[in-house]
XYZ file of C-alpha atoms in Angstrom:
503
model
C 0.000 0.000 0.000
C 2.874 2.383 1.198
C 4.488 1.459 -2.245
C 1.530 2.265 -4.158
C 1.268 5.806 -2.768
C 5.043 6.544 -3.357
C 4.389 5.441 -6.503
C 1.169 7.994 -7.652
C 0.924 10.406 -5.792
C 0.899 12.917 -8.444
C -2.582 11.043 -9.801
C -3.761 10.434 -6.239
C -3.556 14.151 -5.425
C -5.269 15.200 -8.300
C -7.960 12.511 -7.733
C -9.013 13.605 -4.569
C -9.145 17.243 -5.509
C -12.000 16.403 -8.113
C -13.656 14.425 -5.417
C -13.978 17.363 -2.637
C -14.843 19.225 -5.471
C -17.744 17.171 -7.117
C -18.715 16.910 -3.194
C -19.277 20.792 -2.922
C -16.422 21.599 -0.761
C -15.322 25.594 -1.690
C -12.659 25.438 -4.129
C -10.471 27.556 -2.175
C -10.168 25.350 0.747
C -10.474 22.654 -0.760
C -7.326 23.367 -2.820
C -5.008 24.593 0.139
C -5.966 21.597 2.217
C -5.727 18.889 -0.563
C -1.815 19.911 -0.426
C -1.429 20.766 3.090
C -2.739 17.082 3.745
C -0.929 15.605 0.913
C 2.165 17.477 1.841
C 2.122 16.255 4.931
C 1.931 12.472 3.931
C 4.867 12.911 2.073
C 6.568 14.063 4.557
C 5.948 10.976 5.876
C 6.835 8.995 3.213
C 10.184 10.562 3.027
C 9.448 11.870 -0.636
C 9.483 15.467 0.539
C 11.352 17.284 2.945
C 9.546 19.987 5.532
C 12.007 22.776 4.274
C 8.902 22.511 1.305
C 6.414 24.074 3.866
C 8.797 27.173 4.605
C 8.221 28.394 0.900
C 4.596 28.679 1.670
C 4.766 32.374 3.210
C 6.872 33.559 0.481
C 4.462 32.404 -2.180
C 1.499 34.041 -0.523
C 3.295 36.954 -0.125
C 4.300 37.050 -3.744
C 0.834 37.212 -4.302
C 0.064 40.101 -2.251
C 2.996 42.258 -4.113
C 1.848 40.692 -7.661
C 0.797 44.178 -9.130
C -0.999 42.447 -11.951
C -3.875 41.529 -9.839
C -4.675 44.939 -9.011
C -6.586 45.663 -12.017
C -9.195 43.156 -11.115
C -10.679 45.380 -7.897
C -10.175 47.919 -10.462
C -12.086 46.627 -13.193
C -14.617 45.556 -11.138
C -15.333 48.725 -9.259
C -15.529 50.209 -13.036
C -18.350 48.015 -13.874
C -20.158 48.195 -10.606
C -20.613 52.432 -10.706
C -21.346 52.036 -14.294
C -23.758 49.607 -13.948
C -25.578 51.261 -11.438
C -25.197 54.688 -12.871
C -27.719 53.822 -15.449
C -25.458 54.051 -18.696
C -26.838 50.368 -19.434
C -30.657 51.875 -19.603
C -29.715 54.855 -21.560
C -27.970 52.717 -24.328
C -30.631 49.619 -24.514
C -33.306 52.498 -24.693
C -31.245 54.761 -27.115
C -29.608 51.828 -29.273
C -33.331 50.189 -29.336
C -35.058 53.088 -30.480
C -32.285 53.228 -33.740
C -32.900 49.907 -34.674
C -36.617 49.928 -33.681
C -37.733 49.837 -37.181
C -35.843 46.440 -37.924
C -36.901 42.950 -37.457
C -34.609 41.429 -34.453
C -33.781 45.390 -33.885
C -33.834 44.392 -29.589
C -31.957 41.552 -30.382
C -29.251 43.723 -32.171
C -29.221 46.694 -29.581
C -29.016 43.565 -26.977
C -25.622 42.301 -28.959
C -24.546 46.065 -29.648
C -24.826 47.043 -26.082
C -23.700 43.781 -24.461
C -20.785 44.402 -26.446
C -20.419 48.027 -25.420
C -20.669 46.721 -21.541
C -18.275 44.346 -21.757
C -15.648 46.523 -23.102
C -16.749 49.369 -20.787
C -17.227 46.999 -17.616
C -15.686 43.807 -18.131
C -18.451 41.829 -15.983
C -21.167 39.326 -16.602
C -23.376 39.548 -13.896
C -23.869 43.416 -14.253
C -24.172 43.045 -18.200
C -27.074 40.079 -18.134
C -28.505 41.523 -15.033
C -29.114 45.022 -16.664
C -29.957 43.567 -19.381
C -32.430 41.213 -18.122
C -34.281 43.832 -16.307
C -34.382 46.485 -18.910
C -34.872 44.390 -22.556
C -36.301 41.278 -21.441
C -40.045 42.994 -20.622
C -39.953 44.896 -23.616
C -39.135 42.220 -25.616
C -41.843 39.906 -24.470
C -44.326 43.040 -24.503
C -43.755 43.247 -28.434
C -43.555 39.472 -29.109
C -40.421 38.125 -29.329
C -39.800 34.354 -28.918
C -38.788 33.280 -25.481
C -36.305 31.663 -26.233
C -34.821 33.965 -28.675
C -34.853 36.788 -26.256
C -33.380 34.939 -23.611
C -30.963 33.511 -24.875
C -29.769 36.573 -26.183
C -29.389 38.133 -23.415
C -27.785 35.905 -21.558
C -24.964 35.143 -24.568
C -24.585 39.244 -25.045
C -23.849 39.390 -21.442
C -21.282 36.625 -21.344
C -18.899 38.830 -24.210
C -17.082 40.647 -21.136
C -15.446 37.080 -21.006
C -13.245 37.800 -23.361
C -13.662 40.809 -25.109
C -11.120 43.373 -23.150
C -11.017 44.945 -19.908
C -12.167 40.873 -19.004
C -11.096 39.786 -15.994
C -10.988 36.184 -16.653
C -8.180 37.446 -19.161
C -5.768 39.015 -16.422
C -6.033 35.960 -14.102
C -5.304 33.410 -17.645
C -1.831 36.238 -18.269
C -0.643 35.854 -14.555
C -1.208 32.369 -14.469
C 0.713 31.608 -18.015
C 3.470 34.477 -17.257
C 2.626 36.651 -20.093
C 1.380 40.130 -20.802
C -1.938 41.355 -19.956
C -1.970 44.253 -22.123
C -1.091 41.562 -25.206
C -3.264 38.847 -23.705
C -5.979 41.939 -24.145
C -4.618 42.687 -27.858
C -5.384 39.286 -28.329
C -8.621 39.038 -27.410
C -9.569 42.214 -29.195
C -10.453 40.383 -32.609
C -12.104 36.834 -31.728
C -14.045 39.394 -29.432
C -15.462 41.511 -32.168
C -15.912 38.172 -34.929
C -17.786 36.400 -31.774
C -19.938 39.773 -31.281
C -21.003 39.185 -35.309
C -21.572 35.612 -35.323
C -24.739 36.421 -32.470
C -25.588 38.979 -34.815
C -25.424 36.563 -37.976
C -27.529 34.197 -36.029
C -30.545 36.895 -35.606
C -29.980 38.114 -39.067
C -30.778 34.342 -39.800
C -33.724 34.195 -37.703
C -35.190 36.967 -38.741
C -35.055 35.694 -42.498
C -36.435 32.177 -41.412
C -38.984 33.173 -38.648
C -39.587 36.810 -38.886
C -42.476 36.480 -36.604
C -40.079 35.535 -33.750
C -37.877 38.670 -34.206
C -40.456 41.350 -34.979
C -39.524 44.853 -35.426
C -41.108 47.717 -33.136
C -44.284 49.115 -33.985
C -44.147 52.807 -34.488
C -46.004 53.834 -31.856
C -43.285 52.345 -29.327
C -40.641 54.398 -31.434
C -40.597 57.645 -29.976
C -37.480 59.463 -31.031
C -37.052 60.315 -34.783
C -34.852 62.164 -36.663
C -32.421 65.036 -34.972
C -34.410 63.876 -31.457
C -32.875 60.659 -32.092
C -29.359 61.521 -33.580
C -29.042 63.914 -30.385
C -29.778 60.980 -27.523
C -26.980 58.220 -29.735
C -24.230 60.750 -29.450
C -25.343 61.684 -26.346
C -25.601 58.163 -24.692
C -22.343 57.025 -26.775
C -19.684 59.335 -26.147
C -19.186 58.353 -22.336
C -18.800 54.930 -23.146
C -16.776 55.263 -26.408
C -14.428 57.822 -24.457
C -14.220 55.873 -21.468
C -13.632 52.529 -23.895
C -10.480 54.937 -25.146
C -9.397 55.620 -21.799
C -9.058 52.055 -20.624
C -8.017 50.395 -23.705
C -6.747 52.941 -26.046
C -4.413 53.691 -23.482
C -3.084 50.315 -22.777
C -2.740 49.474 -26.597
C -1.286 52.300 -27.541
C 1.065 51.575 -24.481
C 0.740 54.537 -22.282
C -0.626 53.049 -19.443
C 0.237 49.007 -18.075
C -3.311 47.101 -17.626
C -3.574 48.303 -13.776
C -2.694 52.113 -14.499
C -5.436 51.758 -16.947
C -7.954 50.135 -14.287
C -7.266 52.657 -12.707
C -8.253 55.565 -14.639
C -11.610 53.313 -15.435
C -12.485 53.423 -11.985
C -11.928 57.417 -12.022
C -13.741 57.876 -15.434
C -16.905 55.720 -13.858
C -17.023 58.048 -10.993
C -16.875 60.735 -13.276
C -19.816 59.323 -15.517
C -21.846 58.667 -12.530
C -21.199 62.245 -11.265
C -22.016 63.719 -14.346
C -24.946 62.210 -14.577
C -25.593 63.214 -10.812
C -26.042 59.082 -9.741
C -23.007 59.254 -7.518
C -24.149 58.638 -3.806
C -22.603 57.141 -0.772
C -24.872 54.778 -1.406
C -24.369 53.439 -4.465
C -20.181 53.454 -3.686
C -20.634 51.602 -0.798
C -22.481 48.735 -2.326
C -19.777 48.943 -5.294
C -16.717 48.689 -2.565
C -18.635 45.733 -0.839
C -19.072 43.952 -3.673
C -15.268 44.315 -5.266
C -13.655 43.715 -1.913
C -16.137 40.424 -1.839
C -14.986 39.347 -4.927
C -11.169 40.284 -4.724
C -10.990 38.215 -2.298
C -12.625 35.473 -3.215
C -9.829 35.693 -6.587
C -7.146 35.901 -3.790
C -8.167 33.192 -1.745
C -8.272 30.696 -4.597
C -4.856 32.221 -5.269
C -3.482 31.294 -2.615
C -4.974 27.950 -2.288
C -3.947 26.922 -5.867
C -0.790 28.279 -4.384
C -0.245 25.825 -1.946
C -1.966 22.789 -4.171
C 0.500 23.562 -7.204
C 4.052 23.598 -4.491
C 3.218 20.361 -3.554
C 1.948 19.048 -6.925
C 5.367 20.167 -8.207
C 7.104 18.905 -5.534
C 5.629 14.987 -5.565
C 6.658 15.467 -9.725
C 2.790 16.209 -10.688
C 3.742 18.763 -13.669
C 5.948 16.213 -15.560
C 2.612 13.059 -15.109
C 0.512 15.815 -16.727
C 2.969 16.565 -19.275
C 3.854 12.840 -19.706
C 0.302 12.058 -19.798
C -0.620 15.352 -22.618
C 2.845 15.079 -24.873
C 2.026 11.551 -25.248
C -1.474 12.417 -26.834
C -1.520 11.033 -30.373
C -1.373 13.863 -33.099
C 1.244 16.143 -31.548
C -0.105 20.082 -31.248
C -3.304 19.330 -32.472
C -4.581 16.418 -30.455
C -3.199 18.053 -26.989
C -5.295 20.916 -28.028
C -8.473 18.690 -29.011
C -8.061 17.081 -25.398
C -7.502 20.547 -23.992
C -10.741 22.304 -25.018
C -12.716 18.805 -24.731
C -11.566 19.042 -21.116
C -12.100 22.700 -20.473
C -15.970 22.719 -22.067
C -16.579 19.668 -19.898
C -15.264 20.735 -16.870
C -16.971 24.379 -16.949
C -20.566 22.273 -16.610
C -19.359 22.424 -12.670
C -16.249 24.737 -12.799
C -16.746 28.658 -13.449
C -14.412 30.430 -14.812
C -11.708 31.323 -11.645
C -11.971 28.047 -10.538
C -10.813 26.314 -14.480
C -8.144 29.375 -14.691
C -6.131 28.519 -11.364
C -6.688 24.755 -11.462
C -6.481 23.316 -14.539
C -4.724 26.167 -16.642
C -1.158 26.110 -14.488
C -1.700 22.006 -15.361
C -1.789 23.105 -19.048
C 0.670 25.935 -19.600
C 3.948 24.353 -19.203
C 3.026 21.363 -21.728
C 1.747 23.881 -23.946
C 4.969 25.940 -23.800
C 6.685 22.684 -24.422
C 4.603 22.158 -27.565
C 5.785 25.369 -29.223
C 2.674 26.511 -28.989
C 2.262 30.916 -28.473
C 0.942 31.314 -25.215
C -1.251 34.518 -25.659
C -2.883 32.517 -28.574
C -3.409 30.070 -25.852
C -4.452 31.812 -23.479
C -7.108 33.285 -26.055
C -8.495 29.957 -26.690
C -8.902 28.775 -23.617
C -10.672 32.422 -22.808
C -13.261 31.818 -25.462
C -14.147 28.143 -24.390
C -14.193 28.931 -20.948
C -17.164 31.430 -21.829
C -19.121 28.613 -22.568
C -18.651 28.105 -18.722
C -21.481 31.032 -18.188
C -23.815 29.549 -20.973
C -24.358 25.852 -20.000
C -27.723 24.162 -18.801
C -27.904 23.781 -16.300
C -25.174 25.061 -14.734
C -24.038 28.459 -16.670
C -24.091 31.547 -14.008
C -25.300 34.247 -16.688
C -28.573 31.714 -16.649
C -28.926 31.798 -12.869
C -28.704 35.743 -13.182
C -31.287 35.942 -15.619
C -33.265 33.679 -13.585
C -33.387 35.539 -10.921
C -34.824 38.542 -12.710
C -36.819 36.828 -15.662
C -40.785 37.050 -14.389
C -41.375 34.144 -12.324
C -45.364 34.810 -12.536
C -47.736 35.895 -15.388
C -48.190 39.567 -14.944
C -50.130 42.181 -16.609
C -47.934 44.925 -18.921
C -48.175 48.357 -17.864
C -48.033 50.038 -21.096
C -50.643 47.388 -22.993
C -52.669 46.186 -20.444
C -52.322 42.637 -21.564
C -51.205 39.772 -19.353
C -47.692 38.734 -20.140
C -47.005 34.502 -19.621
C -43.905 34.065 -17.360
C -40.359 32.560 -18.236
C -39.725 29.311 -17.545
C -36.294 27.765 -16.586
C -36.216 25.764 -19.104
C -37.042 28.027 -22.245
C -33.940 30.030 -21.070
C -31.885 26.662 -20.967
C -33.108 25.988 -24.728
C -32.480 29.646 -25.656
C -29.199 29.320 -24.302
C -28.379 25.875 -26.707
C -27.940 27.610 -29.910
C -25.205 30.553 -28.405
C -23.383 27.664 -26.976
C -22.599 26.153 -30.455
C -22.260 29.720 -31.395
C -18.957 29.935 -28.923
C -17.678 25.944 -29.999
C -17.696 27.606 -33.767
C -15.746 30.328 -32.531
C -12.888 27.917 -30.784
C -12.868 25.930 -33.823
C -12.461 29.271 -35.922
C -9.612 30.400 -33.132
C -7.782 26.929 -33.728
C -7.997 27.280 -37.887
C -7.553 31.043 -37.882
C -4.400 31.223 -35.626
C -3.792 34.946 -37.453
C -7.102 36.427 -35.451
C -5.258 36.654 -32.157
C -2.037 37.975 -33.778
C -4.271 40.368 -36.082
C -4.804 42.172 -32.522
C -0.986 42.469 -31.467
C 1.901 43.869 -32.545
C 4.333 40.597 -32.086
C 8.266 42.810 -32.886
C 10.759 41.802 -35.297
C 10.711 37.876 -34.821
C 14.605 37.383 -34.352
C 16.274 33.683 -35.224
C 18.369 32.614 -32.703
C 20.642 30.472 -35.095
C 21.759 33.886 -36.938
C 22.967 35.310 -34.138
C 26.886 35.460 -33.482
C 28.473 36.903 -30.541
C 32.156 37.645 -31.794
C 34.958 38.239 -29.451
C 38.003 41.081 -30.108
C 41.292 39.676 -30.923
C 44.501 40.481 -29.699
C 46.946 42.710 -31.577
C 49.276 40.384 -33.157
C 52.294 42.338 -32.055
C 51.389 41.795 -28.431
C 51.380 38.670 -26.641
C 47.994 37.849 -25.159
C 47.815 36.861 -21.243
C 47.310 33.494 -20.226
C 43.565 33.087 -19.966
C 42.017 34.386 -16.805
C 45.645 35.793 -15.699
C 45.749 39.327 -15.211
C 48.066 41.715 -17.873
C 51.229 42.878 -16.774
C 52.031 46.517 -15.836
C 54.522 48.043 -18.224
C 56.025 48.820 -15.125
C 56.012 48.672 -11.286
C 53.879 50.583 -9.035
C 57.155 52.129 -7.207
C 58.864 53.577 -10.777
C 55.566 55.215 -11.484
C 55.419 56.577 -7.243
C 59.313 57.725 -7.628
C 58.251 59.676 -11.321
C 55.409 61.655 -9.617
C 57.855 62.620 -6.593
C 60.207 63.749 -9.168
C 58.084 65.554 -11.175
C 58.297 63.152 -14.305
């Protein structure tokens, strides 16, 4: 039995952290006590030595100086004043008045603004919740399909996965040692071709079932003509300027990621001054909620922290890589594995959880591979956003859920009694944007050039052609021995006796 452990401990270790997982345990403790335990028992075993456990409080530490992670409380304050400074009502109201005359026109201003949100924001919960509780009546009110609408929603909210200032996308470039500001160049494109693929998919529906996707009738469209033009530019400046500010910033290479969280966080209170919504209210609620959430990031840190030393330590990174490098079909069948693992995993996982368990696992081999990082990182980003849209588990779901009509109720502006939403015509509606994301990993792994579109990679420099060449000596002198100091032309007391003498 003893032998057996020695033996896998690596596999064993792993094992056991699926199983308190699948049991419900939090992922945070149940990652630093999986390798406190297992650290332990091989200490016992003699395969590790307790001069392992001292590295724990520099690791933790590391963490707290890792300036990287400070864009997330940034970010996510950002999103919070925004969201509840009512820019997300102005723009669905504004953006769904312009396209009002167009069959599937909610759907687009849906996909328009969710992308507008998630580069202004760079959270799901605020995107699909605003969302859910400004378009979703008004799209049942004038007939949309259930599903359609839904699932709409919920997919539009789910872009600030991975279109930039995304959070998931600064924990993925800490955890595989690159960039965020080219992890976010990255991103930038499959972003944007993800954004019209939804659209694509409405323009379809509209052409099949038009009566699923109807267009506004024109006495809901109330702004016309200058009226109109006035409330777009009006409604998107702030967000286009405050999109520059972020982004532009960090592209451009002004500001690092975190400077540029930064200056999001001051351009939301701005905004929300501006547009006289700032209260102590409203930025208490917005602190509670980023301090809840940066630490709930940290605390998985740290866990995965101590989990990944002792991994290492019992040789767990070389049975992955042994296990993934000895996949049949080389690049392209450890990447098959890869996202087969990551789209099944993120039925229980969400995304934090898949980036500081399973990503570390994957990185290194990877690496190995040849394969680019960023591009890697990219990829997993994209399938990981499937994480948000699965039945029955995806978390953009349970938001809508919880503000989707529960009960028939009677509309305020027509009088006639609206049928509720039920759980499961948001789980179909949400079927159809999850084959929409698979598409757009398969497009990621043919199209390796829409990641690098986004970046600007330098001069790529060939190691072979470089040549380091070394002076050598004048021929009339004879060189030193190597590593022997030269010889003075003369002593140090002829040269003392010149100066006394004036020489």
């Amino acid at each position: 039995m003893v032998e057996f452990v020695t033996a896998n401990m690596a596999p064993l270790m792993f094992g056991a952290l699926v199983f308190f997982l699948l049991m419900g345990f939090p992922v945070a403790f149940a990652l630093a006590a999986n390798g406190l335990v297992f650290g332990l028992i091989g200490i016992e075993l003699g395969l590790l030595t307790p001069a392992l456990m001292q590295a724990l409080p520099e690791r933790v530490f590391g963490i707290m100086r890792n300036d990287t992670l400070l864009a997330i409380p940034f970010f996510t304050f950002m999103g919070l004043i925004l969201e509840r400074s009512g820019m997300a009502e102005d723009l669905l109201d504004t953006i769904g008045q312009l396209f009002g005359p167009v069959r599937g026109g909610l759907a687009y201003a849906v996909i328009f603004v969710g992308a507008l949100l998630a580069a202004t924001t760079g959270v799901v919960a605020a995107s699909v919740i605003s969302m859910g509780l400004i378009s979703l009546p008004i799209m049942l009110r004038y007939g949309y399909d259930r599903r359609i609408a839904t699932g709409v929603i919920a997919a539009s909210g789910t872009l600030a996965q991975i279109i930039p200032p995304s959070l998931v996308l600064i924990v993925l470039a800490d955890q595989l040692g690159r960039s965020v500001g080219d992890m976010y160049a990255g991103a930038l494109v499959p972003g944007l071709v993800l954004t019209g693929l939804y659209t694509g998919y409405i323009i379809l529906t509209s052409i099949i079932r038009p009566a699923s996707v109807p267009a506004l009738p024109p006495e809901a469209r109330t702004l016309r003509g200058w009226k109109l033009l006035l409330r777009v530019i009006t409604s998107l400046v702030p967000p286009l300027v405050l999109i520059f500010l972020v982004l532009g910033t960090i592209f451009i290479g002004i500001a690092t990621p975190t400077e540029g969280g930064a200056m999001g966080a001051a351009g939301a209170i701005l905004l929300a001054l501006a547009k006289r919504q700032l209260s102590w209210s409203l930025m208490r609620q917005a602190m509670d909620s980023t301090a809840k959430l940066s630490s709930f990031v940290v605390f998985i840190l740290i866990g995965s922290t101590v989990f990944g030393l002792v991994f290492r330590a019992v040789n767990g990174d070389l049975w992955v890589e042994h296990l993934l490098t000895g996949l049949p079909g080389g690049q392209v069948g450890f990447l098959i594995v890869c996202n087969i693992l990551v789209f099944v995993l993120a039925f229980f996982l969400d995304f934090f959880e898949l980036a500081f368990i399973i990503v570390p696992l994957l990185g290194p081999v990877a690496d190995k591979l040849g394969i680019d990082l960023i591009w890697f990182g990219v990829l997993l980003g994209v399938n990981m956003q499937t994480s948000f849209m699965h039945p029955p588990f995806g978390f953009a779901l349970f938001f809508l859920r919880s503000v989707a009509p529960k009960t028939d109720y009677i509309d305020k502006i027509t009088g006639k009694t609206i049928a509720k939403i039920t759980t499961g015509q948001i789980y179909w509606g949400a079927v159809p944007f999850v084959f929409i994301q698979i598409i757009m990993v398969i497009l990621v792994i043919s199209f390796p050039q829409l990641v690098d579109a986004g970046r600007d990679k330098g001069p790529k420099i060939n190691l072979d052609d470089v040549k380091i060449e070394i002076p050598a000596f004048d021929t009339q002198e004879v060189a030193p021995p190597f590593g022997a100091p030269a010889q003075p032309d003369s002593s140090p007391n002829d040269d003392i006796m010149r100066q006394l003498q004036g020489k």
